[in-house]
Coordinates of C-alpha atoms and ligand atoms in Angstrom, one line a residue:
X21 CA 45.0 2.5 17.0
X22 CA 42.2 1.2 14.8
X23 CA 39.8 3.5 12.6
X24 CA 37.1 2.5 15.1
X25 CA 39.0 3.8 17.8
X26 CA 40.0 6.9 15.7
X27 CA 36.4 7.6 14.6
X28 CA 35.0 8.3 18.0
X29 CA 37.6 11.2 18.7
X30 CA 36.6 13.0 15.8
X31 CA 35.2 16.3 16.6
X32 CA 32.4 17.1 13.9
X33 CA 32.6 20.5 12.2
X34 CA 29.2 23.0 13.0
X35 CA 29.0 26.5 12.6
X36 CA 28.5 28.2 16.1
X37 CA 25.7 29.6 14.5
X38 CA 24.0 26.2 15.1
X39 CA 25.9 24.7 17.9
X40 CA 25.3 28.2 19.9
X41 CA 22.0 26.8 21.7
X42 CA 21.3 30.9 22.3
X43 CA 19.2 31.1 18.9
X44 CA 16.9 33.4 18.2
X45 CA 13.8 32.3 15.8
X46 CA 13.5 34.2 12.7
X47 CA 9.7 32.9 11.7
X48 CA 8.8 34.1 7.8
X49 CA 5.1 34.1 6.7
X50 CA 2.9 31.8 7.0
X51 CA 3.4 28.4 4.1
X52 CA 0.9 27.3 1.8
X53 CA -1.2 24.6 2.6
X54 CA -3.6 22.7 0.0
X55 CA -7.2 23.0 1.2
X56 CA -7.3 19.0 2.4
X57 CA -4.2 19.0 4.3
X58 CA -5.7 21.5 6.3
X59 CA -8.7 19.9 7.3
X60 CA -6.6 17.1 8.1
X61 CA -4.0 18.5 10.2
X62 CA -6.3 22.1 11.8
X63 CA -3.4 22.7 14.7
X64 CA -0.1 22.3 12.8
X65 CA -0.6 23.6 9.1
X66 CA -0.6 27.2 9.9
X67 CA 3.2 27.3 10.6
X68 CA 5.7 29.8 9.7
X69 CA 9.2 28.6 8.2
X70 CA 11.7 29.2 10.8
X71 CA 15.0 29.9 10.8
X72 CA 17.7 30.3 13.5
X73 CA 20.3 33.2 14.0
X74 CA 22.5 34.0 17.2
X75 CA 21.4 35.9 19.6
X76 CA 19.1 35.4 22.3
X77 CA 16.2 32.5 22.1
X78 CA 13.6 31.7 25.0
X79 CA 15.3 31.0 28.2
X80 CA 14.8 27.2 28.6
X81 CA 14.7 25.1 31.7
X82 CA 15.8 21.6 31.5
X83 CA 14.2 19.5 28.9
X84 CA 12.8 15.7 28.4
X85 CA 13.8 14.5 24.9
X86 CA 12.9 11.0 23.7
X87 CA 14.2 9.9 20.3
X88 CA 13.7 6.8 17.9
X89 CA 15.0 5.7 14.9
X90 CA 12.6 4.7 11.8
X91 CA 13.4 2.8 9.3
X92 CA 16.3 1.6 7.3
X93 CA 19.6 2.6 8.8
X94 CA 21.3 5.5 7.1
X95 CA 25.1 6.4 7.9
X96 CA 25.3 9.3 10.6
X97 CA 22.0 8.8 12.6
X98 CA 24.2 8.5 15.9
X99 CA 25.4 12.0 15.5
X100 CA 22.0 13.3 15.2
X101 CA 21.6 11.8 19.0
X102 CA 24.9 12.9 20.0
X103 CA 24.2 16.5 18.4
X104 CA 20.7 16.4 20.5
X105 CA 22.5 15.0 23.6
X106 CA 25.2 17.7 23.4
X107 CA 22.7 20.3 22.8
X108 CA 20.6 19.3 25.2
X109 CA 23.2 19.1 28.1
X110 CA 24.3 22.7 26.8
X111 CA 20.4 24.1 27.4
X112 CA 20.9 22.2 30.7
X113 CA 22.9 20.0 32.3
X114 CA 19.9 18.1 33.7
X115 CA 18.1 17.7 30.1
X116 CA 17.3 14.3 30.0
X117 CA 17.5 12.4 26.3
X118 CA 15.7 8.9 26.2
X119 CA 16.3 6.5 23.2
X120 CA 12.9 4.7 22.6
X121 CA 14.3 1.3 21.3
X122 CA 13.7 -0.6 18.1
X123 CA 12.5 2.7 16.3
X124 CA 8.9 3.3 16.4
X125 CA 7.8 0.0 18.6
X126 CA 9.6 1.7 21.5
X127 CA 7.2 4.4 22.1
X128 CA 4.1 1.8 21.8
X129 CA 5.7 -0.7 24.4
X130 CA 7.3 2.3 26.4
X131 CA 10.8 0.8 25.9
X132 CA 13.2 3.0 26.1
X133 CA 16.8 3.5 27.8
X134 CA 18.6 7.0 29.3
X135 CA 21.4 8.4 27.3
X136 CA 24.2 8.9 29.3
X137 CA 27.2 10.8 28.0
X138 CA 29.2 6.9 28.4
X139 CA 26.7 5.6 26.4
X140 CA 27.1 8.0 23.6
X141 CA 30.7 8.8 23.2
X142 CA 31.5 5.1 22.5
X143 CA 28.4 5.7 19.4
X144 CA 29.9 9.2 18.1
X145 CA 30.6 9.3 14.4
X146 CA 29.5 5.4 14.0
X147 CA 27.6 3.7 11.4
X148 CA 24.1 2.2 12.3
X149 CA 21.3 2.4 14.5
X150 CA 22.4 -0.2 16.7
X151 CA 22.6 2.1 20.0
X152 CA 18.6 2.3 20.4
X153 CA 17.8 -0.2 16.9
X154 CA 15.0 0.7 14.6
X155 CA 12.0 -0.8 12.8
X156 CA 9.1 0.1 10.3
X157 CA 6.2 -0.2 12.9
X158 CA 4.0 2.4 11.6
X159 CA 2.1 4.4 14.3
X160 CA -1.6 4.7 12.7
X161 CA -5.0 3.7 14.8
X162 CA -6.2 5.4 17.3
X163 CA -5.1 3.1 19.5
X164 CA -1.4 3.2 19.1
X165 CA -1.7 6.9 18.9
X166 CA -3.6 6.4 22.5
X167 CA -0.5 4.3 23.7
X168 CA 2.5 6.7 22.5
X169 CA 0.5 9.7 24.4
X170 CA 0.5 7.6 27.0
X171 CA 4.0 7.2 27.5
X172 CA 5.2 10.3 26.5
X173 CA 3.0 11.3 29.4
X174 CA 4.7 9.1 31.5
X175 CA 8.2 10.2 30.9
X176 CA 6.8 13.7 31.2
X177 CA 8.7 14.2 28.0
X178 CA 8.7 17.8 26.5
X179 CA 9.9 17.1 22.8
X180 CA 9.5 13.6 20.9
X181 CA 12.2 13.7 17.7
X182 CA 11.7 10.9 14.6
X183 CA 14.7 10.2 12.5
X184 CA 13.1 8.5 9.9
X185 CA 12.5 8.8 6.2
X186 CA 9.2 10.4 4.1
X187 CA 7.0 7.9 6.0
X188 CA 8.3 7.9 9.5
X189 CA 8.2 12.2 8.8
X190 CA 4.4 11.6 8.0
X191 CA 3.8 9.6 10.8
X192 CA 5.5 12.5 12.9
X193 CA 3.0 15.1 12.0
X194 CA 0.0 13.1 12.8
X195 CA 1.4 12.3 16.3
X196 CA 2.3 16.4 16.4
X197 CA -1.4 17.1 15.9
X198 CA -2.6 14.5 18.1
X199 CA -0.9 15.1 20.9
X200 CA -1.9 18.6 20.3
X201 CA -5.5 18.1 20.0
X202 CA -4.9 16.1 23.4
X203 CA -3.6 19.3 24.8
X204 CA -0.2 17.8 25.8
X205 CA 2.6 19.1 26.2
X206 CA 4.6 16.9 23.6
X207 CA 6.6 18.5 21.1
X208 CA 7.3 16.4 18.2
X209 CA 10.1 17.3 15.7
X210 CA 11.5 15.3 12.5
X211 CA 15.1 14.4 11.3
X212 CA 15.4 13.9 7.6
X213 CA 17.0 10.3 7.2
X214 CA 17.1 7.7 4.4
X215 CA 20.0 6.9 1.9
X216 CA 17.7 6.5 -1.0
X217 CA 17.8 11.0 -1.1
X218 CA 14.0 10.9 -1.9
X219 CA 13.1 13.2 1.6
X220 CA 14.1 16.7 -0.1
X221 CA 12.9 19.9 -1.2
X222 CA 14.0 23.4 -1.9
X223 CA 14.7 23.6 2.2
X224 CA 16.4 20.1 2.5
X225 CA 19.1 19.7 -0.4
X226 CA 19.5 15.8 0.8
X227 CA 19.1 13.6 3.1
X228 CA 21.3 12.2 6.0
X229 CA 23.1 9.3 4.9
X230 CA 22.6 9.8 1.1
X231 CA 26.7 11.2 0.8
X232 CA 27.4 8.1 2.3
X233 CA 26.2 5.2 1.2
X234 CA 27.1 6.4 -2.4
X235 CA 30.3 6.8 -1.5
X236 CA 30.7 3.3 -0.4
X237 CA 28.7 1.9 -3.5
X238 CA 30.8 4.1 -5.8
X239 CA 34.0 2.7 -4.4
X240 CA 33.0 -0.7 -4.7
X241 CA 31.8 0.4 -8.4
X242 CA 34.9 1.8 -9.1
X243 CA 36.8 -1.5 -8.6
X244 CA 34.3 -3.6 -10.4
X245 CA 35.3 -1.3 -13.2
X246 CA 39.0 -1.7 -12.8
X247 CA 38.3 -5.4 -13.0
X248 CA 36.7 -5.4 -15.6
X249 CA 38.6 -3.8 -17.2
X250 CA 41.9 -6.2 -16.0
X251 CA 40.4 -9.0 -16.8
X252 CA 38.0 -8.2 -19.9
X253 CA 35.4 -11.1 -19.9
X254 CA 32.0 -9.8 -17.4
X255 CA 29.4 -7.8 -17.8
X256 CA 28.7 -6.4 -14.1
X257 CA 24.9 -5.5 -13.7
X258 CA 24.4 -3.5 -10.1
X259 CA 20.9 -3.4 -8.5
X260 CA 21.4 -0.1 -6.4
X261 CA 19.5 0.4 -3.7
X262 CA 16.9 3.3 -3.4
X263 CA 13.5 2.2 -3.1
X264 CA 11.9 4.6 -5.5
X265 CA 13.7 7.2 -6.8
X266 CA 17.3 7.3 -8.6
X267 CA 19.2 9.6 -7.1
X268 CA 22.1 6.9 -5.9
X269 CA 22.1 5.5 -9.7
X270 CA 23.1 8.8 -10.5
X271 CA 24.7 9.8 -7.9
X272 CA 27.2 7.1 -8.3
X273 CA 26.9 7.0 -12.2
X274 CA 28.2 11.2 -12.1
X275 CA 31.1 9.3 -9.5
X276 CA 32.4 6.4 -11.6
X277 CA 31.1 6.7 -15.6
X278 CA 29.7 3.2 -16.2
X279 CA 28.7 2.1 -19.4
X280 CA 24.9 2.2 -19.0
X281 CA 23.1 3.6 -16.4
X282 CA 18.7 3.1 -15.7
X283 CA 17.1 5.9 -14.2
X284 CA 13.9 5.2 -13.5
X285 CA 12.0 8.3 -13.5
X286 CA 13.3 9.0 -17.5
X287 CA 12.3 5.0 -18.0
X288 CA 8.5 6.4 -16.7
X289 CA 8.2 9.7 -18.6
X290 CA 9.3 7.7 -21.8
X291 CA 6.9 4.6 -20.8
X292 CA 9.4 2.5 -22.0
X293 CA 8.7 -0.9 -21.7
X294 CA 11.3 -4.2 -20.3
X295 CA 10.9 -5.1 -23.9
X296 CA 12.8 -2.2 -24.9
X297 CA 14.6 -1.9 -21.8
X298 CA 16.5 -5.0 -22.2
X299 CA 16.9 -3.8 -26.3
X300 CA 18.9 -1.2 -25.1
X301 CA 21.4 -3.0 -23.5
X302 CA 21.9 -5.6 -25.5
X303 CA 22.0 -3.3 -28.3
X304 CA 24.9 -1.8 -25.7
X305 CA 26.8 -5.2 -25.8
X306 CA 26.6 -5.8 -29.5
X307 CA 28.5 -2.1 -30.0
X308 CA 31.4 -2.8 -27.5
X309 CA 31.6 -6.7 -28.9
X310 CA 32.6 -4.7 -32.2
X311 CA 35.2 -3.1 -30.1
X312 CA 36.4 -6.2 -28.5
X313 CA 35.0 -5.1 -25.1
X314 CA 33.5 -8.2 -23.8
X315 CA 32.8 -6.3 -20.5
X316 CA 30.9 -3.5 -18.7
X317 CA 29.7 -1.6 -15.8
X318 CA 25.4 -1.1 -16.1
X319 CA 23.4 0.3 -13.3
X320 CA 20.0 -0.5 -12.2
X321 CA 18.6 1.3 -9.7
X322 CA 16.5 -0.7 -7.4
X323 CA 12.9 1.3 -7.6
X324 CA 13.2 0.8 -11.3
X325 CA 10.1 -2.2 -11.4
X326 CA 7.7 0.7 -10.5
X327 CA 9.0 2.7 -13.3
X328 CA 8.7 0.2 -15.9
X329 CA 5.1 1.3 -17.2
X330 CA 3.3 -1.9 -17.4
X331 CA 5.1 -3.5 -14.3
X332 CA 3.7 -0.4 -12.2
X333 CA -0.3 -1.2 -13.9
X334 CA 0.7 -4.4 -12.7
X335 CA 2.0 -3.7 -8.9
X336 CA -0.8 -1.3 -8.6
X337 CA -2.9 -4.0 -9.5
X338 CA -1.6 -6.5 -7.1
X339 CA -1.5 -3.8 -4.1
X340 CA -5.4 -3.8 -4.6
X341 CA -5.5 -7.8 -4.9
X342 CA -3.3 -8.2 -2.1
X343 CA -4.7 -6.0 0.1
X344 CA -8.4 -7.2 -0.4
X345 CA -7.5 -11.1 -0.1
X346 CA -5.0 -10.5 2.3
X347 CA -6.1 -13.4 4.9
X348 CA -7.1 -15.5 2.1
X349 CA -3.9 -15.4 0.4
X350 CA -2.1 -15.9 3.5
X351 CA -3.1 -19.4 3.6
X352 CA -2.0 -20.3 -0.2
X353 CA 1.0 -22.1 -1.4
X354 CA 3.0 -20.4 -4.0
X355 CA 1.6 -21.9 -7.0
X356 CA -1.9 -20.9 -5.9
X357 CA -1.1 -17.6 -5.1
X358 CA -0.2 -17.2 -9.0
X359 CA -3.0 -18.6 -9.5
X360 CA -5.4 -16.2 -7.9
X361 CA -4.0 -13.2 -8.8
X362 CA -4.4 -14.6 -12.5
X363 CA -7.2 -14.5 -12.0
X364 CA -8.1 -11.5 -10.4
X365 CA -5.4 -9.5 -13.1
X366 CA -6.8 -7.0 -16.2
X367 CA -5.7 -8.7 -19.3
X368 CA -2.4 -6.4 -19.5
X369 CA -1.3 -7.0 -16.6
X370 CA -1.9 -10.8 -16.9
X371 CA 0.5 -10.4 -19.9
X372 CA 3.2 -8.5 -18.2
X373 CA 2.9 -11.0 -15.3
X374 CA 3.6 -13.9 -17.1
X375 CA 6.5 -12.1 -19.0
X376 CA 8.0 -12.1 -16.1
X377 CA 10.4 -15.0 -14.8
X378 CA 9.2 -17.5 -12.0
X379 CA 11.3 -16.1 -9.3
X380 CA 10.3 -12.5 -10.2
X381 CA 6.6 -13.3 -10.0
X382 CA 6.8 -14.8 -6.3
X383 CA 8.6 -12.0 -5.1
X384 CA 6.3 -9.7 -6.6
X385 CA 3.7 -11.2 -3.9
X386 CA 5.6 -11.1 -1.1
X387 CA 3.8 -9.3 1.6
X388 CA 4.1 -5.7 1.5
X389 CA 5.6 -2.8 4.0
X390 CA 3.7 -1.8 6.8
X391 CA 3.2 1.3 4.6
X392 CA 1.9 -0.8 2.2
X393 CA 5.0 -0.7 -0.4
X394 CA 6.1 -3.2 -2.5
X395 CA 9.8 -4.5 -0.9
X396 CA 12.1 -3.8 -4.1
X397 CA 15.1 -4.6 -2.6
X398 CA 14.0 -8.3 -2.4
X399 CA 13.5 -8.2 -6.3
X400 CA 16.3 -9.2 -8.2
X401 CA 16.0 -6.7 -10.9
X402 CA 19.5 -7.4 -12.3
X403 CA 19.1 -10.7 -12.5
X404 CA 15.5 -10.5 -14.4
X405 CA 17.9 -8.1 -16.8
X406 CA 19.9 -10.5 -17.5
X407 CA 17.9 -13.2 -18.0
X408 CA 16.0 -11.3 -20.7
X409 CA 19.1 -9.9 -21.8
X410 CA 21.1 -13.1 -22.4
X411 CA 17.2 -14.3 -24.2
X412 CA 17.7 -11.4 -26.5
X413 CA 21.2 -12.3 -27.6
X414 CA 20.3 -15.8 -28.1
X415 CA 20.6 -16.0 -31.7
X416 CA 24.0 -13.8 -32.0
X417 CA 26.2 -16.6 -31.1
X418 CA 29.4 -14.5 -32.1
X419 CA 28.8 -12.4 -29.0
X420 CA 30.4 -13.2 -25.9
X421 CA 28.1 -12.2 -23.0
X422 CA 29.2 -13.5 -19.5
X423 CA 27.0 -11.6 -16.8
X424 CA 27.2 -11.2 -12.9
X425 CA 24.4 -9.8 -10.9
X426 CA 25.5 -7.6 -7.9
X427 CA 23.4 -5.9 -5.5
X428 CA 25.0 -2.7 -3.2
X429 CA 22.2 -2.1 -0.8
X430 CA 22.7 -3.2 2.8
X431 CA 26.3 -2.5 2.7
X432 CA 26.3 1.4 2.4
X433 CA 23.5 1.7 4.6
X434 CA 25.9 1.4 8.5
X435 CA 29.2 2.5 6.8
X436 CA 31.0 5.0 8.9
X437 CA 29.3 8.5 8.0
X438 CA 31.5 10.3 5.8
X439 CA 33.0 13.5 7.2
X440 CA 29.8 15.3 5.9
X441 CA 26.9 13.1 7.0
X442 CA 29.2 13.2 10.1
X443 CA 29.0 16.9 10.5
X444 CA 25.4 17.1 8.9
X445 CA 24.0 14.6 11.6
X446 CA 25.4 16.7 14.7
X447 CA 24.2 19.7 13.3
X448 CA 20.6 18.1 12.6
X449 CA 20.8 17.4 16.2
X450 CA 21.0 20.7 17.9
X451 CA 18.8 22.1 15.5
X452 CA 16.4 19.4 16.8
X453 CA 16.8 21.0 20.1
X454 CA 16.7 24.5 19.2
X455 CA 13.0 23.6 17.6
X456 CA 12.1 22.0 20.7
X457 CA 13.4 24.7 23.0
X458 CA 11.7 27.3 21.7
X459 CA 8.6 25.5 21.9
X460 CA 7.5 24.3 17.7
X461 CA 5.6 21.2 17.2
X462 CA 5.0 19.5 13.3
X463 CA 8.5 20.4 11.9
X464 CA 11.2 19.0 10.4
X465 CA 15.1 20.1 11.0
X466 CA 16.9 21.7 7.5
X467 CA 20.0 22.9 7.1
X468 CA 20.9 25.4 4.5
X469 CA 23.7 26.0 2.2
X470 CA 24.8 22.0 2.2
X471 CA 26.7 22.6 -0.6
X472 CA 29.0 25.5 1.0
X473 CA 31.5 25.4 3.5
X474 CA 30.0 24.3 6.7
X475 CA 30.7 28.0 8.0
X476 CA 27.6 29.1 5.7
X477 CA 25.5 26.3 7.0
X478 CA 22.2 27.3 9.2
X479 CA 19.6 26.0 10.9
X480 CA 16.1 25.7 9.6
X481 CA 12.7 24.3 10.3
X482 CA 10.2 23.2 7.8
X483 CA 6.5 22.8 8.6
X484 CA 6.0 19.2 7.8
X485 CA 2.6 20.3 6.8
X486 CA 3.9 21.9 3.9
X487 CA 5.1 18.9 2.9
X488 CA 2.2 16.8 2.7
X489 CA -0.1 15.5 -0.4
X490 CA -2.5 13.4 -0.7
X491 CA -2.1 10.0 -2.4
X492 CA -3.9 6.5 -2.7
X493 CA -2.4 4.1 0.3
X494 CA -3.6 0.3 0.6
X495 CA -6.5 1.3 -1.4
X496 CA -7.2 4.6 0.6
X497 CA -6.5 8.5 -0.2
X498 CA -4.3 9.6 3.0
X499 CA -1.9 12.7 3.7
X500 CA 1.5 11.9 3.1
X501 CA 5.3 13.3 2.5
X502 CA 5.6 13.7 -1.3
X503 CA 8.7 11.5 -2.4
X504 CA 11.4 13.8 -4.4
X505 CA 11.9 11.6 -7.6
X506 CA 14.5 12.8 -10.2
X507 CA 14.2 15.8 -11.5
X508 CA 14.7 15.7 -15.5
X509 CA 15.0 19.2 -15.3
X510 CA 17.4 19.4 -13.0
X511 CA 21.2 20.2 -13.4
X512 CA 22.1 16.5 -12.3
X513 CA 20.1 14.8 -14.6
X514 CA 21.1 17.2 -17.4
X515 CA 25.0 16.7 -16.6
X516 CA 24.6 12.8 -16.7
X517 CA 22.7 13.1 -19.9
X518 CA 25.3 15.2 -22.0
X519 CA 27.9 12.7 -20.8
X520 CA 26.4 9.0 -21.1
X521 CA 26.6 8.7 -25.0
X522 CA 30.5 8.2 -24.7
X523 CA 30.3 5.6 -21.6
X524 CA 28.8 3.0 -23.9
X525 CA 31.7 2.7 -25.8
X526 CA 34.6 4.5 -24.1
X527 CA 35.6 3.4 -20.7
X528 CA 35.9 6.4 -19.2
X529 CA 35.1 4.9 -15.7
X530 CA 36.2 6.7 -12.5
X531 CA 37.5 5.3 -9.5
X532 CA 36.5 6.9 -6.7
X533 CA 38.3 4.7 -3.7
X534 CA 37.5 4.6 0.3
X535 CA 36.0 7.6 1.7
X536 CA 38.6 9.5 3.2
X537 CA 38.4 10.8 6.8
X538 CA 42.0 12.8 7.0
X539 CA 43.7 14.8 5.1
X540 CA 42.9 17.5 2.0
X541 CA 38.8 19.1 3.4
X542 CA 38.6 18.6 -0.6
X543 CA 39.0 14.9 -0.1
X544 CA 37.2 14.5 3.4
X545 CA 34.4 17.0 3.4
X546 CA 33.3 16.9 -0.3
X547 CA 29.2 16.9 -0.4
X548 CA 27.0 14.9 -3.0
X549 CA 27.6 15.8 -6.9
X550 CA 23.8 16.2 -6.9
X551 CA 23.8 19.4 -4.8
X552 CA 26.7 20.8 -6.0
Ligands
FBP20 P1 14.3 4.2 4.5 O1 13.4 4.9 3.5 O2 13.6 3.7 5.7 O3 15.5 5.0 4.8 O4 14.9 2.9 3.9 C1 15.4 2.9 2.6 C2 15.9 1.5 2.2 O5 17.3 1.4 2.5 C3 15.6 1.3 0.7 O6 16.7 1.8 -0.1 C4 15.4 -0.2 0.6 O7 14.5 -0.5 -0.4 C5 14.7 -0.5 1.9 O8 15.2 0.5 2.9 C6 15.0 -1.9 2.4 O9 14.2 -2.1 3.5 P2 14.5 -3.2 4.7 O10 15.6 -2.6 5.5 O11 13.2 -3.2 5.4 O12 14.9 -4.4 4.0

């Protein structure tokens, strides 16, 4: 029987505390709001924190349930559907789930399929979003918001649930409020989803598909290392993805103890500059040449251009370029597009533009998200590194330095969910249900106590007003999800810190291996490092 085959029998592990659809709603007092978020969103910011306990919930007839995916894939989003199907069914067998297809477009082009019980079981505990597809449509004039009431009102649909990441959360509020200004009856309800573990808060310790995907870049880390260390002659540099924050760099640096590891949000609060980025390391290779280690592991997470000070004047800089020309520079060649924006660049920036290799430049211009961010993982980061690093040790001819650049992005992103993003997901799922059942609009699902036995978990939902701030977006101050960087503070960060000094010489590296899905629950079931 093959692991495919095996997957799909595997029975996920919820407390009956969240897979008992007879909940009752604990709601605490009222969360703080800032003044402006108010204003913004007058029907759904004054909502209580909610959490559920057994006993008896609102009686609920059957339900209509749509659900889309947003964004990248993250390991586990299948079980989220299977958890709301299952769920659903339980409420009533003639609940209806719909799957909007190719994420967020669906609900605009009222495209959608029925999920049957068939249909899921042969998706149950897989990778990817490929049962409904996804996409990064972003739902934001009045007229798209006109179009998804409209077909919500067509499938009569009682709840709407978003798995999606900080933006695809954001755009779930103001579709909550809409529809609620409309005076329909559309509930809509959040899943938090994105590998790069930047959609958290005291409420949501990670997000789904985080455990994963650094599990799968830490095994393939792992035995780098070992070759490395077998054959003693390259230096590995690993663009990781995450598009902002670096909580998969250390994630998988607290995994497998590489030599050198960037985080970007220590890179910021120093302002360090490439300059003295690309010091470091080389600085890094000189010490181990001493040694005789010609070799090494260094991580690079894949946010870490917006970190580097002057690069982020820069990007900020283009943004505003980029979104003010943005028909003009449509029409230009590459080498005009430098350029203009030479042009049109502050002095500093000009500078740290033309520091920057050819390649790097051009991808810097390349058109934007639809929520206006700059597409990291198209940057090649670790090869700009070692570019600059291999310039640097120019002169020092007595050092060996033989470089490959490696970038672990798409490949952790539709792995088979771990045993924990597994259960996670399924649980995310009912609690989806269990929001929508008794009736709340403008949250997203939590579970508590992720980093105890699944017994202890429980189901929570968050206000996603509570969750909003206001920043600067193509030019323009809008409410939005706050990304959760790094916390320097934070036990993680602190743990990685006191260790890193002796992975720059010693090779202490770990090697972590597959994910396991049988045998020792210490093996299988293990949660992130990062919320231990
Ligand atoms: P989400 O925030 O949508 O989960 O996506 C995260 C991510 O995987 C980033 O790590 C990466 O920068 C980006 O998606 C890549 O986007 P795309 O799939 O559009 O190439």
């Amino acid at each position: 029987m093959s692991l495919q085959a095996l997957r799909k029998e595997y029975i996920p592990n919820i407390p009956c505390e969240i897979s008992d659809i007879n909940i009752t709603v604990q709601e605490s007092s009222l969360v703080k709001v800032d003044k402006k978020i108010e204003n913004i969103f007058e029907k759904t910011s004054k909502s209580p924190l909610l959490s559920f306990i057994s006993g008896k919930g609102k009686k609920a007839n059957f339900l209509k349930v749509g659900v889309l995916f947003s964004g990248g894939p993250a390991p586990g989003g299948h079980n989220v559907i299977a958890g709301v199907f299952d769920s659903l069914k339980k409420i009533d067998n003639r609940s209806q789930l719909y799957g909007f297809l190719n994420g967020p477009d669906g609900i605009l082009k009222n495209k959608y399929i029925v999920i049957t019980k068939e249909l899921i079981d042969n998706y149950r505990n897989c990778g990817g979003f490929d049962l409904i597809g996804s996409s990064r449509t972003k739902i934001e004039t009045e007229e798209q918001f006109k179009q998804a009431l409209n077909n919500v009102k067509s499938l009569d649909l009682d709840g709407l649930i978003i798995i999606g990441g900080d933006d695809s959360n954001t755009n779930a509020l103001y579709l909550a409020e809409f529809f609620l200004k409309e005076n329909f009856k559309t509930k809509v309800v959040g899943v938090p989803k994105t590998i790069d573990g930047d959609l958290k808060n005291e409420y949501i310790l990670i997000s789904f598909g985080f455990d994963t995907a650094c599990k799968v870049y830490s095994e393939m880390i792992g035995n780098l290392a070992r070759d490395a260390m077998s054959s003693k002659k390259y230096y590995h540099f690993i663009k990781l993805m995450g598009r902002s924050a670096s909580h998969i760099a250390l994630e998988c640096a607290l995994k497998t103890q590489p030599n050198f590891v960037l985080i970007g949000e220590e890179i910021f609060k120093g302002k360090k500059g490439l300059d003295q980025i690309v010091k470091d390391i080389a600085e890094m290779v000189i010490k181990r040449a001493k040694q005789n280690k010609n070799y090494g592991i260094i991580l690079i997470p894949e946010g870490i251009i917006e970190f580097i000070y002057e690069i982020k004047m820069l990007i900020g800089e283009l943004n505003k370029i980029l979104s003010s020309y943005e028909k003009k520079f449509k029409s230009f060649e590459d080498k005009e597009k430098i350029d203009f924006v030479l042009s049109k660049l502050s002095n500093s920036s000009k500078k740290s533009f033309l520091y920057l290799p050819k390649d790097i430049q051009k991808q810097l211009l390349l058109k934007r998200d639809p929520h206006g961010n700059v597409q990291v993982s198209q940057i090649e980061t670790e090869k700009l590194l070692i570019d600059k690093v291999k310039e640097e040790l120019k002169n020092k001819k007595d050092i060996k330095f033989n470089p490959i650049a490696h970038f672990f992005g798409y490949e952790g992103r539709a792995s088979f969910p771990s045993n924990f993003d597994a259960n996670y997901c399924y649980a995310l799922g009912f609690v989806a249900s269990s929001i929508l059942k008794e009736g709340y609009t403008g949250y997203i699902c939590a579970i508590s106590n992720l980093n105890k036995s699944v017994n202890e978990w429980r189901g929570k939902a968050i206000p996603l007003a509570s969750m909003m701030n206001m920043e600067i977006r193509k030019g323009k101050e809008k409410a939005v999800i706050k990304k959760a960087l790094v916390d320097l503070k934070g036990k993680p960060f602190e743990m990685f810190v006191s260790l890193r000094d002796k992975w720059i010489i010693e090779d202490n590296y770990k090697y972590p291996g597959p994910i396991q899905f049988f045998g020792d629950k210490k093996l299988t079931d293990s949660c992130p490092i990062i919320i231990k």
